[in-house]
């Protein structure tokens, strides 16, 4: 396979054990990058795949004899893990029940989230798909109310400046802004920043909801912003499945993105952008029913 670079990283390297390979061709059939070819029941790396091997690992996940491995782009042979038996997987009814029971949880019991539970949420969230491997998503874990509150304090301290900046911006840039953007700034974003500050001064945290744990998702310059949101969504579902309540917090993103000092303080690489923060803990209240939700439209083309 030629030396090629994709989104800042060299191509992955597939290795085929010719002694055990049966030449069934499943690896080449599922490769999304056309990086493998099978000829006369012999699998080999393609000579000129358009993007090289992207390192998705599909070949090594499908090979019935374990004869192919991939190295590079954040993956190596040890990343092959056995699948739990099929009869242990959640059914559609169970997944739908979990999704119906999930609510954005903003009120938490006193206790902390155990280490193992938080680690499991992170491991489960890391199974999320990404545009092109390896994942460019990073997470910062705030474990314990003290750490979550330190973050809330840092963020709210910046809300005064952010609110003032947005007021000036919405006035000066008014002729160039879409009506909806202006309306969102005036009717929601600016009042929300002000309200959050007022409540904090009264001793109430309506930003991170006094949660006992929070995970901040950020993403590198080569990552699709959707990677970050999908990973956060997986974390929400994972947390719900572990008996926690969780809530995605979007307000953090614009504040952290424009505050270089805070990004540095929390170890977010300069070129990275912030996504959602997911706050979580044991829910103080239990919802007794779900709510029917609808997309704005559903059309069949
Ligand atoms: C992108 C995104 C950003 C959000 N930001 C916040 C936030 O900053 N603060 C908050 O309390 N809830 C936030 N939420 C939670 C929503 O308000 C919540 O999902 C919505 O009201 C529907 O309730 P449900 O999640 O229980 O279905 C956010 C949700 C999403 C998807």
Short mmCIF file of C-alpha atoms and ligand atoms in Angstrom, two decimals:
data_model
loop_
_atom_site.label_atom_id
_atom_site.label_comp_id
_atom_site.label_asym_id
_atom_site.label_seq_id
_atom_site.Cartn_x
_atom_site.Cartn_y
_atom_site.Cartn_z
CA UNK A 1 0.00 0.00 0.00
CA UNK A 2 1.47 3.42 -0.95
CA UNK A 3 2.51 5.93 1.74
CA UNK A 4 -0.47 8.28 1.88
CA UNK A 5 -1.82 10.70 4.45
CA UNK A 6 -5.47 11.25 5.28
CA UNK A 7 -6.59 14.06 7.59
CA UNK A 8 -3.14 14.45 9.14
CA UNK A 9 -2.32 10.78 9.72
CA UNK A 10 -0.58 8.15 7.57
CA UNK A 11 -2.56 5.27 6.08
CA UNK A 12 -3.25 2.24 8.24
CA UNK A 13 -1.43 -1.01 7.44
CA UNK A 14 -3.47 -4.18 6.97
CA UNK A 15 -1.51 -7.43 7.50
CA UNK A 16 -2.79 -10.75 6.20
CA UNK A 17 -1.72 -14.09 7.64
CA UNK A 18 -1.51 -16.09 4.43
CA UNK A 19 -1.26 -19.39 6.29
CA UNK A 20 -4.65 -19.06 7.94
CA UNK A 21 -6.49 -16.88 5.38
CA UNK A 22 -9.08 -18.92 3.46
CA UNK A 23 -9.51 -16.24 0.81
CA UNK A 24 -13.26 -15.88 1.47
CA UNK A 25 -13.02 -12.17 0.56
CA UNK A 26 -15.31 -10.90 3.35
CA UNK A 27 -12.62 -8.38 4.41
CA UNK A 28 -12.44 -6.88 0.92
CA UNK A 29 -16.25 -6.94 0.61
CA UNK A 30 -16.81 -4.78 3.73
CA UNK A 31 -13.81 -2.43 3.32
CA UNK A 32 -15.36 1.03 2.73
CA UNK A 33 -12.07 2.37 1.35
CA UNK A 34 -11.42 -0.26 -1.34
CA UNK A 35 -8.08 -0.87 0.39
CA UNK A 36 -8.14 -4.66 -0.05
CA UNK A 37 -8.47 -6.83 -3.13
CA UNK A 38 -9.04 -10.55 -3.48
CA UNK A 39 -7.72 -12.40 -6.52
CA UNK A 40 -7.63 -16.17 -6.93
CA UNK A 41 -8.71 -16.55 -3.29
CA UNK A 42 -5.73 -14.46 -2.16
CA UNK A 43 -6.28 -11.24 -0.21
CA UNK A 44 -3.78 -8.42 -0.56
CA UNK A 45 -3.62 -4.69 0.03
CA UNK A 46 -4.84 -2.70 -2.98
CA UNK A 47 -2.06 -0.90 -4.82
CA UNK A 48 -3.71 2.50 -5.12
CA UNK A 49 -6.77 2.94 -2.83
CA UNK A 50 -8.05 6.54 -3.00
CA UNK A 51 -7.65 7.23 0.74
CA UNK A 52 -5.32 4.41 1.80
CA UNK A 53 -6.51 2.22 4.72
CA UNK A 54 -8.68 4.47 6.92
CA UNK A 55 -8.20 2.23 9.98
CA UNK A 56 -11.89 1.43 10.60
CA UNK A 57 -11.00 -2.18 11.53
CA UNK A 58 -13.97 -3.69 9.68
CA UNK A 59 -11.71 -6.27 8.00
CA UNK A 60 -10.37 -7.55 11.31
CA UNK A 61 -13.84 -7.49 12.87
CA UNK A 62 -15.34 -9.67 10.11
CA UNK A 63 -12.57 -12.18 9.31
CA UNK A 64 -13.87 -15.64 10.38
CA UNK A 65 -10.34 -16.96 10.99
CA UNK A 66 -8.79 -13.83 12.55
CA UNK A 67 -6.28 -13.70 9.71
CA UNK A 68 -6.20 -9.95 9.14
CA UNK A 69 -5.09 -7.18 11.45
CA UNK A 70 -4.72 -3.44 11.01
CA UNK A 71 -2.12 -1.17 12.61
CA UNK A 72 -1.89 2.61 12.53
CA UNK A 73 -4.49 5.41 12.66
CA UNK A 74 -5.15 4.67 16.34
CA UNK A 75 -5.90 0.96 15.89
CA UNK A 76 -3.84 -2.20 16.44
CA UNK A 77 -4.39 -5.97 16.56
CA UNK A 78 -5.14 -5.86 20.33
CA UNK A 79 -8.23 -3.78 19.56
CA UNK A 80 -10.05 -6.91 18.38
CA UNK A 81 -12.44 -7.76 21.19
CA UNK A 82 -14.92 -10.62 21.44
CA UNK A 83 -18.56 -9.71 20.92
CA UNK A 84 -20.96 -10.53 23.77
CA UNK A 85 -23.26 -13.42 22.73
CA UNK A 86 -26.14 -12.38 20.48
CA UNK A 87 -28.78 -13.43 23.04
CA UNK A 88 -27.35 -10.93 25.56
CA UNK A 89 -27.95 -7.92 23.31
CA UNK A 90 -30.78 -5.51 24.07
CA UNK A 91 -33.87 -6.01 21.94
CA UNK A 92 -35.51 -3.18 20.03
CA UNK A 93 -38.27 -3.13 22.67
CA UNK A 94 -35.67 -2.77 25.45
CA UNK A 95 -33.82 0.00 23.61
CA UNK A 96 -37.05 1.84 22.88
CA UNK A 97 -38.06 1.51 26.55
CA UNK A 98 -34.70 3.01 27.59
CA UNK A 99 -35.03 5.86 25.08
CA UNK A 100 -38.59 6.61 26.21
CA UNK A 101 -37.46 6.66 29.85
CA UNK A 102 -34.53 9.04 29.20
CA UNK A 103 -35.25 12.61 30.31
CA UNK A 104 -32.90 15.53 30.62
CA UNK A 105 -32.15 15.34 34.33
CA UNK A 106 -31.33 18.58 36.14
CA UNK A 107 -31.90 17.66 39.78
CA UNK A 108 -29.64 15.15 41.47
CA UNK A 109 -29.43 13.25 44.76
CA UNK A 110 -26.65 14.10 47.21
CA UNK A 111 -24.34 11.14 46.49
CA UNK A 112 -21.43 10.94 44.06
CA UNK A 113 -21.20 8.79 40.92
CA UNK A 114 -18.97 5.74 41.56
CA UNK A 115 -15.66 5.63 39.64
CA UNK A 116 -16.56 2.40 37.81
CA UNK A 117 -19.90 3.82 36.64
CA UNK A 118 -18.29 6.95 35.23
CA UNK A 119 -15.57 4.91 33.56
CA UNK A 120 -18.22 2.64 32.02
CA UNK A 121 -20.11 5.66 30.61
CA UNK A 122 -16.85 6.82 28.97
CA UNK A 123 -16.06 3.35 27.58
CA UNK A 124 -19.59 3.02 26.19
CA UNK A 125 -19.54 6.53 24.70
CA UNK A 126 -16.19 5.77 23.02
CA UNK A 127 -17.95 3.14 20.88
CA UNK A 128 -19.62 6.00 18.96
CA UNK A 129 -18.98 6.24 15.21
CA UNK A 130 -16.79 9.00 13.80
CA UNK A 131 -16.58 10.49 10.29
CA UNK A 132 -13.11 9.11 9.63
CA UNK A 133 -11.14 7.13 12.21
CA UNK A 134 -9.39 7.61 14.54
CA UNK A 135 -11.65 9.65 16.78
CA UNK A 136 -10.63 13.29 17.14
CA UNK A 137 -12.93 13.64 20.16
CA UNK A 138 -11.41 14.29 23.58
CA UNK A 139 -13.21 14.23 26.92
CA UNK A 140 -12.51 16.03 30.17
CA UNK A 141 -14.06 14.36 33.17
CA UNK A 142 -15.18 16.45 36.13
CA UNK A 143 -15.73 13.90 38.87
CA UNK A 144 -17.20 15.25 42.07
CA UNK A 145 -19.34 18.31 42.80
CA UNK A 146 -16.31 20.37 43.74
CA UNK A 147 -14.75 19.97 40.29
CA UNK A 148 -18.04 20.54 38.47
CA UNK A 149 -18.65 23.67 40.53
CA UNK A 150 -15.15 24.99 39.80
CA UNK A 151 -15.98 24.71 36.08
CA UNK A 152 -19.39 26.37 36.58
CA UNK A 153 -17.71 29.21 38.48
CA UNK A 154 -15.12 29.75 35.72
CA UNK A 155 -17.79 29.75 33.02
CA UNK A 156 -20.24 32.05 34.75
CA UNK A 157 -17.42 34.49 35.50
CA UNK A 158 -17.16 34.89 31.74
CA UNK A 159 -20.91 35.31 31.14
CA UNK A 160 -20.88 39.05 31.89
CA UNK A 161 -18.32 39.66 29.14
CA UNK A 162 -20.09 37.23 26.80
CA UNK A 163 -23.46 38.95 27.35
CA UNK A 164 -21.97 42.41 26.79
CA UNK A 165 -20.15 41.21 23.68
CA UNK A 166 -23.33 39.67 22.24
CA UNK A 167 -25.40 42.79 22.94
CA UNK A 168 -22.84 44.91 21.04
CA UNK A 169 -22.56 42.32 18.30
CA UNK A 170 -26.32 42.03 17.78
CA UNK A 171 -26.56 45.83 17.56
CA UNK A 172 -23.61 46.42 15.23
CA UNK A 173 -24.07 43.35 13.03
CA UNK A 174 -27.87 43.72 12.89
CA UNK A 175 -27.99 44.48 9.11
CA UNK A 176 -25.95 41.34 8.35
CA UNK A 177 -27.63 38.87 10.71
CA UNK A 178 -30.53 36.61 9.82
CA UNK A 179 -33.80 37.56 11.53
CA UNK A 180 -33.83 34.19 13.32
CA UNK A 181 -30.25 34.63 14.63
CA UNK A 182 -31.06 38.06 16.01
CA UNK A 183 -34.24 36.73 17.59
CA UNK A 184 -32.35 33.79 19.18
CA UNK A 185 -29.74 36.14 20.64
CA UNK A 186 -32.32 38.59 22.00
CA UNK A 187 -35.00 36.24 23.23
CA UNK A 188 -32.86 33.36 24.48
CA UNK A 189 -29.06 33.49 24.52
CA UNK A 190 -28.49 36.90 26.15
CA UNK A 191 -31.30 36.55 28.75
CA UNK A 192 -30.03 33.01 29.55
CA UNK A 193 -26.50 34.28 30.23
CA UNK A 194 -27.89 37.04 32.46
CA UNK A 195 -30.27 34.72 34.31
CA UNK A 196 -27.52 32.15 34.91
CA UNK A 197 -25.34 34.88 36.45
CA UNK A 198 -28.17 36.17 38.64
CA UNK A 199 -29.02 32.67 39.90
CA UNK A 200 -25.37 31.91 40.66
CA UNK A 201 -25.15 35.10 42.71
CA UNK A 202 -28.16 33.75 44.69
CA UNK A 203 -26.30 30.45 45.20
CA UNK A 204 -28.09 28.39 42.53
CA UNK A 205 -26.31 26.60 39.70
CA UNK A 206 -28.63 26.59 36.66
CA UNK A 207 -25.73 26.00 34.28
CA UNK A 208 -24.35 22.61 35.36
CA UNK A 209 -27.22 21.94 37.77
CA UNK A 210 -25.02 21.15 40.79
CA UNK A 211 -24.34 17.77 39.22
CA UNK A 212 -21.92 15.34 40.87
CA UNK A 213 -20.21 14.59 37.53
CA UNK A 214 -19.79 16.15 34.11
CA UNK A 215 -18.04 15.18 30.90
CA UNK A 216 -16.92 17.90 28.52
CA UNK A 217 -16.56 16.80 24.90
CA UNK A 218 -14.17 18.62 22.55
CA UNK A 219 -12.93 17.84 19.06
CA UNK A 220 -9.81 18.32 16.97
CA UNK A 221 -9.44 20.31 13.76
CA UNK A 222 -9.80 17.24 11.50
CA UNK A 223 -12.90 15.88 13.25
CA UNK A 224 -16.45 16.43 12.10
CA UNK A 225 -18.31 18.45 14.80
CA UNK A 226 -21.00 15.76 14.60
CA UNK A 227 -18.46 13.21 16.01
CA UNK A 228 -18.50 15.15 19.26
CA UNK A 229 -22.29 15.37 19.46
CA UNK A 230 -22.77 11.70 18.63
CA UNK A 231 -20.26 10.71 21.34
CA UNK A 232 -22.12 12.94 23.84
CA UNK A 233 -25.41 11.34 22.78
CA UNK A 234 -23.93 7.88 23.40
CA UNK A 235 -22.84 9.10 26.86
CA UNK A 236 -26.41 10.23 27.60
CA UNK A 237 -27.80 6.85 26.65
CA UNK A 238 -25.03 4.96 28.45
CA UNK A 239 -25.63 6.99 31.63
CA UNK A 240 -29.38 6.31 31.43
CA UNK A 241 -28.76 2.56 31.01
CA UNK A 242 -26.62 2.64 34.19
CA UNK A 243 -29.42 4.19 36.24
CA UNK A 244 -28.06 7.74 36.11
CA UNK A 245 -29.88 10.84 34.95
CA UNK A 246 -28.02 13.06 32.49
CA UNK A 247 -28.48 16.33 30.64
CA UNK A 248 -26.64 17.76 27.62
CA UNK A 249 -25.48 21.35 28.22
CA UNK A 250 -24.89 23.48 25.12
CA UNK A 251 -24.34 26.85 26.83
CA UNK A 252 -20.73 26.02 27.64
CA UNK A 253 -19.54 25.78 24.06
CA UNK A 254 -19.61 29.40 22.88
CA UNK A 255 -18.08 30.61 26.16
CA UNK A 256 -15.17 28.17 26.20
CA UNK A 257 -14.49 28.55 22.48
CA UNK A 258 -13.80 32.27 22.82
CA UNK A 259 -11.90 32.05 26.13
CA UNK A 260 -8.31 30.93 25.37
CA UNK A 261 -7.20 31.11 29.03
CA UNK A 262 -9.99 28.78 30.17
CA UNK A 263 -9.28 26.34 27.34
CA UNK A 264 -5.65 26.26 28.41
CA UNK A 265 -6.58 25.86 32.08
CA UNK A 266 -8.63 22.75 31.29
CA UNK A 267 -6.08 21.31 28.86
CA UNK A 268 -8.19 21.69 25.72
CA UNK A 269 -5.76 21.89 22.77
CA UNK A 270 -5.69 25.34 21.16
CA UNK A 271 -7.02 24.13 17.82
CA UNK A 272 -9.81 22.05 19.36
CA UNK A 273 -13.39 23.23 19.66
CA UNK A 274 -15.83 22.49 22.43
CA UNK A 275 -18.97 20.45 22.06
CA UNK A 276 -21.55 19.54 24.66
CA UNK A 277 -21.00 19.01 28.36
CA UNK A 278 -23.02 16.08 29.71
CA UNK A 279 -23.86 16.45 33.39
CA UNK A 280 -24.95 13.33 35.27
CA UNK A 281 -25.78 11.87 38.64
CA UNK A 282 -28.44 9.87 40.44
CA UNK A 283 -31.78 11.54 39.66
CA UNK A 284 -33.55 13.19 42.59
CA UNK A 285 -36.99 12.81 40.97
CA UNK A 286 -38.42 9.90 39.00
CA UNK A 287 -40.55 10.59 35.91
CA UNK A 288 -43.62 8.37 35.81
CA UNK A 289 -44.43 8.71 32.10
CA UNK A 290 -42.76 9.56 28.82
CA UNK A 291 -43.56 12.30 26.29
CA UNK A 292 -44.37 11.73 22.63
CA UNK A 293 -41.86 13.63 20.49
CA UNK A 294 -42.08 14.33 16.76
CA UNK A 295 -39.60 15.51 14.16
CA UNK A 296 -40.45 18.86 12.54
CA UNK A 297 -41.18 16.86 9.41
CA UNK A 298 -40.95 13.33 8.12
CA UNK A 299 -41.01 12.97 4.37
CA UNK A 300 -40.32 10.01 2.16
CA UNK A 301 -38.47 11.00 -1.00
C1 LIG B 1 -27.76 20.52 21.86
C2 LIG B 1 -28.46 20.58 23.17
C3 LIG B 1 -28.13 21.58 24.08
C4 LIG B 1 -28.77 21.64 25.31
N1 LIG B 1 -28.37 22.59 26.21
C5 LIG B 1 -28.96 22.62 27.42
C6 LIG B 1 -28.49 23.56 28.40
O1 LIG B 1 -27.55 24.34 28.16
N2 LIG B 1 -29.09 23.55 29.62
C7 LIG B 1 -30.11 22.67 29.93
O2 LIG B 1 -30.60 22.71 31.04
N3 LIG B 1 -30.58 21.78 29.01
C8 LIG B 1 -30.02 21.73 27.77
N4 LIG B 1 -30.45 20.80 26.85
C9 LIG B 1 -31.53 19.87 27.19
C10 LIG B 1 -32.84 20.25 26.48
O3 LIG B 1 -33.39 21.39 27.04
C11 LIG B 1 -33.78 19.03 26.52
O4 LIG B 1 -33.23 18.00 25.77
C12 LIG B 1 -35.18 19.36 25.98
O5 LIG B 1 -35.83 20.28 26.79
C13 LIG B 1 -36.05 18.12 25.84
O6 LIG B 1 -36.16 17.41 27.06
P1 LIG B 1 -35.74 15.87 27.13
O7 LIG B 1 -34.25 15.78 26.85
O8 LIG B 1 -36.10 15.41 28.50
O9 LIG B 1 -36.51 15.14 26.06
C14 LIG B 1 -29.81 20.71 25.62
C15 LIG B 1 -30.13 19.73 24.70
C16 LIG B 1 -29.48 19.65 23.51
C17 LIG B 1 -29.84 18.55 22.53
#
